[in-house]
Short mmCIF file of C-alpha atoms and ligand atoms in Angstrom, two decimals:
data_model
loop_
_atom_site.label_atom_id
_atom_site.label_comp_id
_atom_site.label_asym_id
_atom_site.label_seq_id
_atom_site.Cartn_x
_atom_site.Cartn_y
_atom_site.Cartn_z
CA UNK L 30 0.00 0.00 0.00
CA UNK L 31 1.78 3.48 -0.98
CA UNK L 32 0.85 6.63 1.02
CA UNK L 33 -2.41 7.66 -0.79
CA UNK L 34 -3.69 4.36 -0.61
CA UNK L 35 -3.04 4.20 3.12
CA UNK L 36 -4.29 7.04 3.46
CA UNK L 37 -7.65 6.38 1.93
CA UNK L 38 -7.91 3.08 3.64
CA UNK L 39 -7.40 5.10 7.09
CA UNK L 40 -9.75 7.32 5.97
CA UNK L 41 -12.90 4.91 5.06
CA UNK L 42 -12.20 3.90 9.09
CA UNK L 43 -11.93 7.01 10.72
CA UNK L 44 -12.87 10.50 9.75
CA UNK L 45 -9.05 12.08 9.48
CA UNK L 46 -9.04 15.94 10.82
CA UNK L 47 -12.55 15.11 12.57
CA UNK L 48 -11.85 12.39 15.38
CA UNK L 49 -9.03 10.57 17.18
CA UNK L 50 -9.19 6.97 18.35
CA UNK L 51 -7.87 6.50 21.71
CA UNK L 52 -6.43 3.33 22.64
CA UNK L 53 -5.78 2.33 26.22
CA UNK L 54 -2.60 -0.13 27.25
CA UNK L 55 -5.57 -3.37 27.36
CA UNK L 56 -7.24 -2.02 23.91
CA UNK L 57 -3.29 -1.86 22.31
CA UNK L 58 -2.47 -5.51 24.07
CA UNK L 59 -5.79 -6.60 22.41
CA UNK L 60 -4.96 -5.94 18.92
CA UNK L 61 -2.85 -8.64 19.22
CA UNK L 62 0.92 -8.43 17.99
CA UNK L 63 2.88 -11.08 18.86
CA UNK L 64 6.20 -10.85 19.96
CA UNK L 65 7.38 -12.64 17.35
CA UNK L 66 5.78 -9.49 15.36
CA UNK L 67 6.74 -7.07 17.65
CA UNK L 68 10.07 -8.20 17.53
CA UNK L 69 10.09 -7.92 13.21
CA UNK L 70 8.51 -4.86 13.51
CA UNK L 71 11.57 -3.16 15.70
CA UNK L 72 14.11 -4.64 13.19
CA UNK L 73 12.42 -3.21 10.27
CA UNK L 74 12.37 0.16 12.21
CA UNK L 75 15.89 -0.07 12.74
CA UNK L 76 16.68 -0.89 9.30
CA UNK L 77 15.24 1.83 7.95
CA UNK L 78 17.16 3.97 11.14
CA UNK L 79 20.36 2.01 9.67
CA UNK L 80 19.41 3.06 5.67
CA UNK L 81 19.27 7.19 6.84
CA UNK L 82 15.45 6.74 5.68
CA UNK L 83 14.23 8.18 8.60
CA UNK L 84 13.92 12.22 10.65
CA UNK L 85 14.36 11.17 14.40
CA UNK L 86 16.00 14.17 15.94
CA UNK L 87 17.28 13.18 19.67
CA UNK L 88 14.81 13.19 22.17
CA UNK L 89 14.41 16.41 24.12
CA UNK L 90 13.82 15.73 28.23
CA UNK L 91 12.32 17.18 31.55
CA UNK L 92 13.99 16.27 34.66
CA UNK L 93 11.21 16.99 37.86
CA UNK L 94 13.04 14.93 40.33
CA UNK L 95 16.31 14.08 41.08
CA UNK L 96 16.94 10.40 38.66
CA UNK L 97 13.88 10.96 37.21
CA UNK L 98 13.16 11.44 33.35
CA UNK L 99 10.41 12.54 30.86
CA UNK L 100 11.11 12.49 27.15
CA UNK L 101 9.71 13.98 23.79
CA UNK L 102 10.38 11.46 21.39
CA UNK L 103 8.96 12.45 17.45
CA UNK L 104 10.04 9.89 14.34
CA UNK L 105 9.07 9.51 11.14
CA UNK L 106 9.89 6.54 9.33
CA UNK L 107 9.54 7.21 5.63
CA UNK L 108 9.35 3.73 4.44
CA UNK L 109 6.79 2.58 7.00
CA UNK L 110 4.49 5.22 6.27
CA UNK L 111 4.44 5.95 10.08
CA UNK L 112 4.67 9.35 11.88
CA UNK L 113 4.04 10.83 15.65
CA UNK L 114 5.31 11.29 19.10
CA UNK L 115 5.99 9.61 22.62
CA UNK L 116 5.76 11.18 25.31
CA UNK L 117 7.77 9.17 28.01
CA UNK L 118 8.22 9.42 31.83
CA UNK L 119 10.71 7.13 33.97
CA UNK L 120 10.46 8.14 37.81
CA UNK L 121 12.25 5.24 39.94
CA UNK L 122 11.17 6.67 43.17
CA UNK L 123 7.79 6.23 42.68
CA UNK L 124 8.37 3.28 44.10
CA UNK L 125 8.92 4.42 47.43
CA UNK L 126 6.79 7.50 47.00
CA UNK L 127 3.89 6.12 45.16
CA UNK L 128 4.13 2.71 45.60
CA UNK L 129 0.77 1.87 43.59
CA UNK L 130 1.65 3.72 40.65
CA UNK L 131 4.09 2.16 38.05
CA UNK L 132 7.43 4.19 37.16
CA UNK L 133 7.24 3.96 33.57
CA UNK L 134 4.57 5.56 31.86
CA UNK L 135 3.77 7.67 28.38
CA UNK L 136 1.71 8.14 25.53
CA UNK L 137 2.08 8.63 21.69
CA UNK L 138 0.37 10.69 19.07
CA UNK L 139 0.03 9.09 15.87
CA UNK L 140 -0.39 11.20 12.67
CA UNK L 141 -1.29 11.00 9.47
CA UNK L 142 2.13 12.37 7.84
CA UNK L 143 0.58 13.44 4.79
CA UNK L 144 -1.86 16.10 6.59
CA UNK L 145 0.00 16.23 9.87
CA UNK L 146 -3.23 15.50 12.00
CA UNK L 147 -3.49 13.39 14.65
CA UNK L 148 -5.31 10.23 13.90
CA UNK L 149 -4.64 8.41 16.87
CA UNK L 150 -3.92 8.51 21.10
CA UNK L 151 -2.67 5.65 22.19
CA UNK L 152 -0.78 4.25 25.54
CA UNK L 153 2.83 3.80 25.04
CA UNK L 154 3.85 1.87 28.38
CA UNK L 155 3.34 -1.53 26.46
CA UNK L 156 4.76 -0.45 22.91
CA UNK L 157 7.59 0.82 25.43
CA UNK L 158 7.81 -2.67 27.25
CA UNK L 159 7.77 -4.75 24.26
CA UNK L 160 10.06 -3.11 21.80
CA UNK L 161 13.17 -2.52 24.15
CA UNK L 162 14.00 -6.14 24.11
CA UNK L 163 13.33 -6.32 20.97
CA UNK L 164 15.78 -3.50 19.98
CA UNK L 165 18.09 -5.24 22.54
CA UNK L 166 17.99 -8.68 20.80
CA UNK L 167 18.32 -7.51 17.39
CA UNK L 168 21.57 -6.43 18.09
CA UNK L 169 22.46 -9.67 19.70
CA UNK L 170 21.35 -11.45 16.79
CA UNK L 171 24.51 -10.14 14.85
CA UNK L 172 26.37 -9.53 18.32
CA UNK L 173 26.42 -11.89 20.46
CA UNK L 174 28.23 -15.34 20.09
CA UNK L 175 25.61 -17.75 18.73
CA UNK L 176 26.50 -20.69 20.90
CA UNK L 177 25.60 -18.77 24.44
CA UNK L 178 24.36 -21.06 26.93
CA UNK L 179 23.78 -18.58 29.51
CA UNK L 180 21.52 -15.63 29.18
CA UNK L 181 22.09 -13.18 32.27
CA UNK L 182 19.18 -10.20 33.42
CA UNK L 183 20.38 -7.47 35.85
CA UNK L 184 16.77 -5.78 37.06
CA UNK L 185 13.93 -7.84 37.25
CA UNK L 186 11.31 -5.17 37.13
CA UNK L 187 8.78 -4.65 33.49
CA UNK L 188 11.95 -4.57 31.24
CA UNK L 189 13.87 -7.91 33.01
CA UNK L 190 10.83 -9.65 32.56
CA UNK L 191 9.76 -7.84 28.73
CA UNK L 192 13.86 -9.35 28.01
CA UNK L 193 13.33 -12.66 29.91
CA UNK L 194 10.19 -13.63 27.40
CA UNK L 195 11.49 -12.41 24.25
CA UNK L 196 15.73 -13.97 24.68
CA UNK L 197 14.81 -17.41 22.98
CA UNK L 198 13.57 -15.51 19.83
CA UNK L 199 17.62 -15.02 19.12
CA UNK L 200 19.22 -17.05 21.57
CA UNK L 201 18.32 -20.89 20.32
CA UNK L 202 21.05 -22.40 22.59
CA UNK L 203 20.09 -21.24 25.63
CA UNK L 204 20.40 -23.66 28.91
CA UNK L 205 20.20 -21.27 31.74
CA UNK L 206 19.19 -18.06 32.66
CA UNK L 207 20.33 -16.33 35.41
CA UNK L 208 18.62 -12.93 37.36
CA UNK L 209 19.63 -9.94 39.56
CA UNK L 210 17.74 -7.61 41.59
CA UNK L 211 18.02 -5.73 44.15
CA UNK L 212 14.85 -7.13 45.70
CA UNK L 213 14.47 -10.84 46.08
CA UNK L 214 10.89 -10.69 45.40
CA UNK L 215 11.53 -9.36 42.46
CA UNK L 216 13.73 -12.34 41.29
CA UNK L 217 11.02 -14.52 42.80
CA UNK L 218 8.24 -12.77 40.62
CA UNK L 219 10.09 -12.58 37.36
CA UNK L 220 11.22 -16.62 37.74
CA UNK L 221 7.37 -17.48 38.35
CA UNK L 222 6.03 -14.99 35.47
CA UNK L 223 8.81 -15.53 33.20
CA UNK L 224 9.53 -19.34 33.57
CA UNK L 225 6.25 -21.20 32.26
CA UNK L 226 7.46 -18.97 28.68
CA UNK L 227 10.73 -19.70 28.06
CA UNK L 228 12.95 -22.89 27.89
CA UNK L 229 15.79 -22.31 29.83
CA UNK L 230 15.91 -22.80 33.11
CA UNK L 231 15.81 -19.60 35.46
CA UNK L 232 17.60 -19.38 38.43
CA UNK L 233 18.41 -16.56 40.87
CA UNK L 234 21.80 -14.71 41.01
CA UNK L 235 24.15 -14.66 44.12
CA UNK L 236 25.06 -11.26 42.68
CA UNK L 237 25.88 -9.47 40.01
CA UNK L 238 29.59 -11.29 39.85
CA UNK L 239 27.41 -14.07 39.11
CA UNK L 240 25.89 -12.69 36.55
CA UNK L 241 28.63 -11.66 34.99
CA UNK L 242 30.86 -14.33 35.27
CA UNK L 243 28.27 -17.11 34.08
CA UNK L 244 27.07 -15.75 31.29
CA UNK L 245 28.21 -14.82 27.81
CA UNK L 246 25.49 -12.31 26.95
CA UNK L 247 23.84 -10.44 29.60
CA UNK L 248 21.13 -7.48 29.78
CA UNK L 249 20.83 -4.75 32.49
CA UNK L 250 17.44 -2.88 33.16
CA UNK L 251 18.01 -1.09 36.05
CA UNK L 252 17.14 2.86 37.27
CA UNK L 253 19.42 5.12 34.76
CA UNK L 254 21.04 7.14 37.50
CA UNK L 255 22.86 10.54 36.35
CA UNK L 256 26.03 10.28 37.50
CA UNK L 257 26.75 6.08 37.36
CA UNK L 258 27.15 4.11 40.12
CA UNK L 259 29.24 1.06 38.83
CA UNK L 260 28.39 -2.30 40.22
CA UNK L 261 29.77 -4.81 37.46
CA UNK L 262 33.59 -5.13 37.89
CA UNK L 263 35.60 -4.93 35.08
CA UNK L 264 37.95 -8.18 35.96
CA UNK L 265 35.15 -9.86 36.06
CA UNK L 266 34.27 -9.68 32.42
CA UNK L 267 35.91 -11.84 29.61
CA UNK L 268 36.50 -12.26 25.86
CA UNK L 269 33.28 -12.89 23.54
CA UNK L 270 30.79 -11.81 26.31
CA UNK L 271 27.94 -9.29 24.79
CA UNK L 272 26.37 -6.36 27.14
CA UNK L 273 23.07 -4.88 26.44
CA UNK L 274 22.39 -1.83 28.68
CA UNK L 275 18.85 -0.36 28.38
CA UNK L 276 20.14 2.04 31.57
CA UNK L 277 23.03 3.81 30.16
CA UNK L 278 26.53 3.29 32.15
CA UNK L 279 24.21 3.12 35.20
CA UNK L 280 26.28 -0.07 36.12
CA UNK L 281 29.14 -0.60 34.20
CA UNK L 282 32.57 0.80 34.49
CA UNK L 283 33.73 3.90 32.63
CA UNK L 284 36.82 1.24 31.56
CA UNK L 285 35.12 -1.46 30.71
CA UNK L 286 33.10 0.54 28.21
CA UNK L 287 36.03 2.12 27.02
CA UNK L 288 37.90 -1.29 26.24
CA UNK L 289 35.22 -2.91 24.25
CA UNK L 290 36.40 -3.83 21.00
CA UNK L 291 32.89 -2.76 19.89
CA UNK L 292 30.79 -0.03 21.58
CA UNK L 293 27.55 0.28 19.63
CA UNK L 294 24.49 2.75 20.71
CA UNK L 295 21.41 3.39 19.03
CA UNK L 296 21.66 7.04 17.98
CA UNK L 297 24.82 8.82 18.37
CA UNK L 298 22.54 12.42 18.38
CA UNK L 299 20.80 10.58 21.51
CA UNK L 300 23.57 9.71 23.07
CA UNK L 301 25.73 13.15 22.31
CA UNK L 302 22.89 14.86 24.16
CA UNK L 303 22.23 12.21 26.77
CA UNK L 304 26.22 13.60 27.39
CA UNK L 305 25.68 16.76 27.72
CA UNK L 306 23.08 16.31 30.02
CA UNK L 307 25.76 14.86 32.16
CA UNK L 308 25.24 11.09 32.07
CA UNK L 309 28.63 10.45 31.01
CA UNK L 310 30.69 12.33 33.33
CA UNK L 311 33.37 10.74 31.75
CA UNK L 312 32.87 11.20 28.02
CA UNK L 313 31.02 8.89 25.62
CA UNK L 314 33.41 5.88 24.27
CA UNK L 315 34.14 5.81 20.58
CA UNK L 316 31.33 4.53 18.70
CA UNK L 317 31.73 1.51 16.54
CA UNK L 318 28.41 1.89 15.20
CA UNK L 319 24.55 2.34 15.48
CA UNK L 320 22.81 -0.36 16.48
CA UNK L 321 20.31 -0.15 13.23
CA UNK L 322 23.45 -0.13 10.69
CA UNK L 323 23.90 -3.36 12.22
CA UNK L 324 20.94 -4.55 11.98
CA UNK L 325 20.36 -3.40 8.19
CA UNK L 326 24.14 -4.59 7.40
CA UNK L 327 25.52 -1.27 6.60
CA UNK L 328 28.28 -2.50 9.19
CA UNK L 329 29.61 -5.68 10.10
CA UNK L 330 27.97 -7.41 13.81
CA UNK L 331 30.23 -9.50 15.63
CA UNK L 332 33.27 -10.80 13.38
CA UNK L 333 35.34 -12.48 16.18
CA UNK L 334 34.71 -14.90 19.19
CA UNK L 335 36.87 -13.16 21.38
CA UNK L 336 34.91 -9.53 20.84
CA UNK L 337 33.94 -7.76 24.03
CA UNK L 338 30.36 -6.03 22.78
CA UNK L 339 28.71 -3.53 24.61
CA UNK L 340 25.57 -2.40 23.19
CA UNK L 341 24.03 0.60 24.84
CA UNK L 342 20.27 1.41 23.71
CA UNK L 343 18.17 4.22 25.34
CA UNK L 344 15.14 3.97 22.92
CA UNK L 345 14.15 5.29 19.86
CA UNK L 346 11.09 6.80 18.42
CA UNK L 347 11.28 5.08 15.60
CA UNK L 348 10.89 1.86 17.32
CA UNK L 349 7.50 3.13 18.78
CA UNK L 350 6.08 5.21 15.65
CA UNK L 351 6.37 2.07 13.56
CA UNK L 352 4.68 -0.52 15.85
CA UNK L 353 2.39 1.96 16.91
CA UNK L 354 1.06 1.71 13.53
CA UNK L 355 0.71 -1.82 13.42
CA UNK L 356 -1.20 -1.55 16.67
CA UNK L 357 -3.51 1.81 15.20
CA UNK L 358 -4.44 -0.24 11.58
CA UNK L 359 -5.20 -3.82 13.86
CA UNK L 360 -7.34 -1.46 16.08
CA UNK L 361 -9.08 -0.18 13.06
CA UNK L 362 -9.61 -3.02 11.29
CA UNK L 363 -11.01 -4.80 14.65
CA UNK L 364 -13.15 -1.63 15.70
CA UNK L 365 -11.16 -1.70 18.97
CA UNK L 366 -10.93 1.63 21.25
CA UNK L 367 -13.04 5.12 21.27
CA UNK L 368 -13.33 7.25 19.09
CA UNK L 369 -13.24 11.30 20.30
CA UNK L 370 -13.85 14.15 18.26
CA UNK L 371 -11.19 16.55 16.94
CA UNK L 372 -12.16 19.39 15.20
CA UNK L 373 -15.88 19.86 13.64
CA UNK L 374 -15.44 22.10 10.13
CA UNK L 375 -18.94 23.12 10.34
CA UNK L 376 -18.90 24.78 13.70
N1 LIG W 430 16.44 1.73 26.49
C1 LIG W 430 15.16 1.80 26.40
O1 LIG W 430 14.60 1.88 25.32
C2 LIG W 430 14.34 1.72 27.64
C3 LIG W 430 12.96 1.50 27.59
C4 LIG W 430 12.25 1.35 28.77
C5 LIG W 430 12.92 1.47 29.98
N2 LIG W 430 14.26 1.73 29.97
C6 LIG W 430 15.00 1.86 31.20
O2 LIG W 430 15.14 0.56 31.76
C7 LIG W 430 15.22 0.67 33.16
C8 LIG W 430 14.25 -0.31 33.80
O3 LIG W 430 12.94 0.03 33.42
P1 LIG W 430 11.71 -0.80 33.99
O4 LIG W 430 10.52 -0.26 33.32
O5 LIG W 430 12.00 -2.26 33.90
O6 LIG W 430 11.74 -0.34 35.51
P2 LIG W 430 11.25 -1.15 36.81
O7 LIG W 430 11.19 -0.18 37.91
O8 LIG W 430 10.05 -1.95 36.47
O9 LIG W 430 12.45 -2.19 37.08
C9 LIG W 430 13.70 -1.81 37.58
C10 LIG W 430 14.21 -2.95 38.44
O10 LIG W 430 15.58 -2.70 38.74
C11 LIG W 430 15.77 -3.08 40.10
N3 LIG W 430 16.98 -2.40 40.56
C12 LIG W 430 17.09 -1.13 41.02
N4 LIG W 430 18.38 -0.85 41.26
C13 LIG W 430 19.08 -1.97 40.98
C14 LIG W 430 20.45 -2.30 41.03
N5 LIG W 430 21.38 -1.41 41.39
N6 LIG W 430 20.82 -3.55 40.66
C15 LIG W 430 19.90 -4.47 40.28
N7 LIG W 430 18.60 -4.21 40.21
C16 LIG W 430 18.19 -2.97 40.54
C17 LIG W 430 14.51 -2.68 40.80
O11 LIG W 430 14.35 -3.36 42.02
C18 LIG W 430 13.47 -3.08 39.76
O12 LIG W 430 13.03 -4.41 39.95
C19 LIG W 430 14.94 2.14 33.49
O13 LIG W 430 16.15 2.80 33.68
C20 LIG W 430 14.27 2.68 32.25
O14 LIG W 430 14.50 4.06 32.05
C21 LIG W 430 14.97 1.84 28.85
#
């Protein structure tokens, strides 16, 4: 379908310039992608990242508590006719503050990139949960040593547990796979949501040495902290392990990330202002490459066993704009979520 045809289809569904459809997190879970889709969907967004055919410019952010984040993320992703904004808030301490509120939250504005209007409000909190691995395990795909045996999660909280489900997608070998939190219960609660999906077995961690000495490719999904507080020694790591950090440097040491033979991220831009923001007191390490030229083979993934990979993703728009319209045409096509009025011409 090109963009006038899209267009028109949209348009025999929902009245573009006079009404939105709003879509709740249960009314986007019901449309039904699969992770197996969700996952095909994020490497087709970073493809297109990797190709230059998209306008991302780096997300700009709000900062109302100390650790806390909220982020304006726009995309438009040429090729996948798909256009709009997130709108993205991470407060850790809501935790202790508001303990029955979640700390990840947002929405996204879908538009119709032809006219610009909005044609669509939909939660973002499960596009958000659901793509990050995704992103995280198409780089390991062309990263990380095919013959791991031992897939290792630092945080256990929505994203351990998002990374947990979706690690056999890539991983085929897998045997074991081995969690860290802070909180036992919150090893204890991923092992008895996560295990009944997934193959391998799950055990807890005696600590994050543990972590990082059993396993060859390991994920961290912890609170990004400003200034980092490193907790995973660097003589602990070895040759050919792979390091996916959804939390910035939050845990690893400045030398460690400095001695990788490849240090990947998902948008220099990002990352460049994510510096000067001060989240790399100690300067960003050379970049290898972005994590999409990888995945659309505009630069080489792993091309020796012995490669130390760090891989350091902190979201991209284009990620969300382009599953978000997978999730906006199922809800269409279904009749699924409420429609609101916009704008009526004749008033
Ligand atoms: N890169 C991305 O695209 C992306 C997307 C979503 C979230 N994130 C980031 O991922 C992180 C986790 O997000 P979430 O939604 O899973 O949050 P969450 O609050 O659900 O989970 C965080 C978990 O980390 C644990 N934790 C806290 N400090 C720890 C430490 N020092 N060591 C080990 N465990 C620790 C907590 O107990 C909690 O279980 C956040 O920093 C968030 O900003 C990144």
């Amino acid at each position: 379908m090109d963009s006038r045809e899209y267009r028109d289809w949209v348009n025999e569904r929902l009245g573009i310039g006079r009404e939105i459809l709003y879509l709740s997190l249960e009314d986007c879970k019901a449309t039904g992608p699969t992770n197996d889709e969700i996952f095909d969907l994020t490497e087709r967004a970073l493809t297109a990242h990797g190709n230059k055919q998209v306008e991302m410019p780096a997300k700009i952010g709000l900062h109302p508590q100390p650790d806390s984040l909220m982020h304006a993320m726009p995309a438009y992703v040429g090729p996948e006719l798909a256009c709009g904004l997130k709108w993205a808030a991470n407060f850790p301490t809501n935790q202790d503050r508001y303990p029955d509120l979640v700390p990840t939250s947002g929405l996204l504005v879908f538009n119709d990139h032809e006219s610009g209007l909005p044609m669509a409000i939909m939660d973002a909190y499960w596009i958000t949960e659901v793509r990050t691995p995704s992103v995280a395990f198409a780089a390991a795909k062309r990263l990380a040593r095919p013959d791991t045996k031992a897939f290792g999660m630092v945080g256990c909280g929505i994203q351990g547990k998002a990374h947990v489900r979706m690690v056999e997608r890539v991983m085929h070998e897998l045997e074991e796979i081995v969690v860290y939190d802070v909180f036992d219960e919150a090893m204890d609660k991923l092992i008895e949501v996560c295990q009944p999906d997934v193959k391998a077995s799950i055990r807890k961690a005696s600590g994050y040495e543990d972590v990082v000495r059993t396993c060859g490719v390991f994920a961290t999904a912890t609170p990004i902290t400003h200034v980092p507080e490193p907790k995973l020694e660097d003589s602990w790591f070895r040759p050919g392990q792979t390091v996916l950090l959804s939390d910035c440097h939050s845990l690893v040491e400045d030398v460690t990330v400095k001695r990788a033979d490849k240090y990947l991220v998902d948008s220099v831009d990002q990352h460049q202002v994510l510096e000067g923001y001060g989240y790399y007191p100690w300067g960003l390490p050379e970049i290898y490459a972005e994590t999409g030229e990888v995945v659309a083979g505009v630069k080489d993934g792993r091309s020796d066993p012995d490669e130390l990979i760090v891989v350091n993703n902190v979201g991209m728009a284009v990620e969300d704009v382009v599953v978000a319209r997978q999730i906006f045409d199922r809800a269409l096509d279904a009749g699924i979520g409420v429609r609101l009025p916009l704008w009526d011409r004749t008033s």
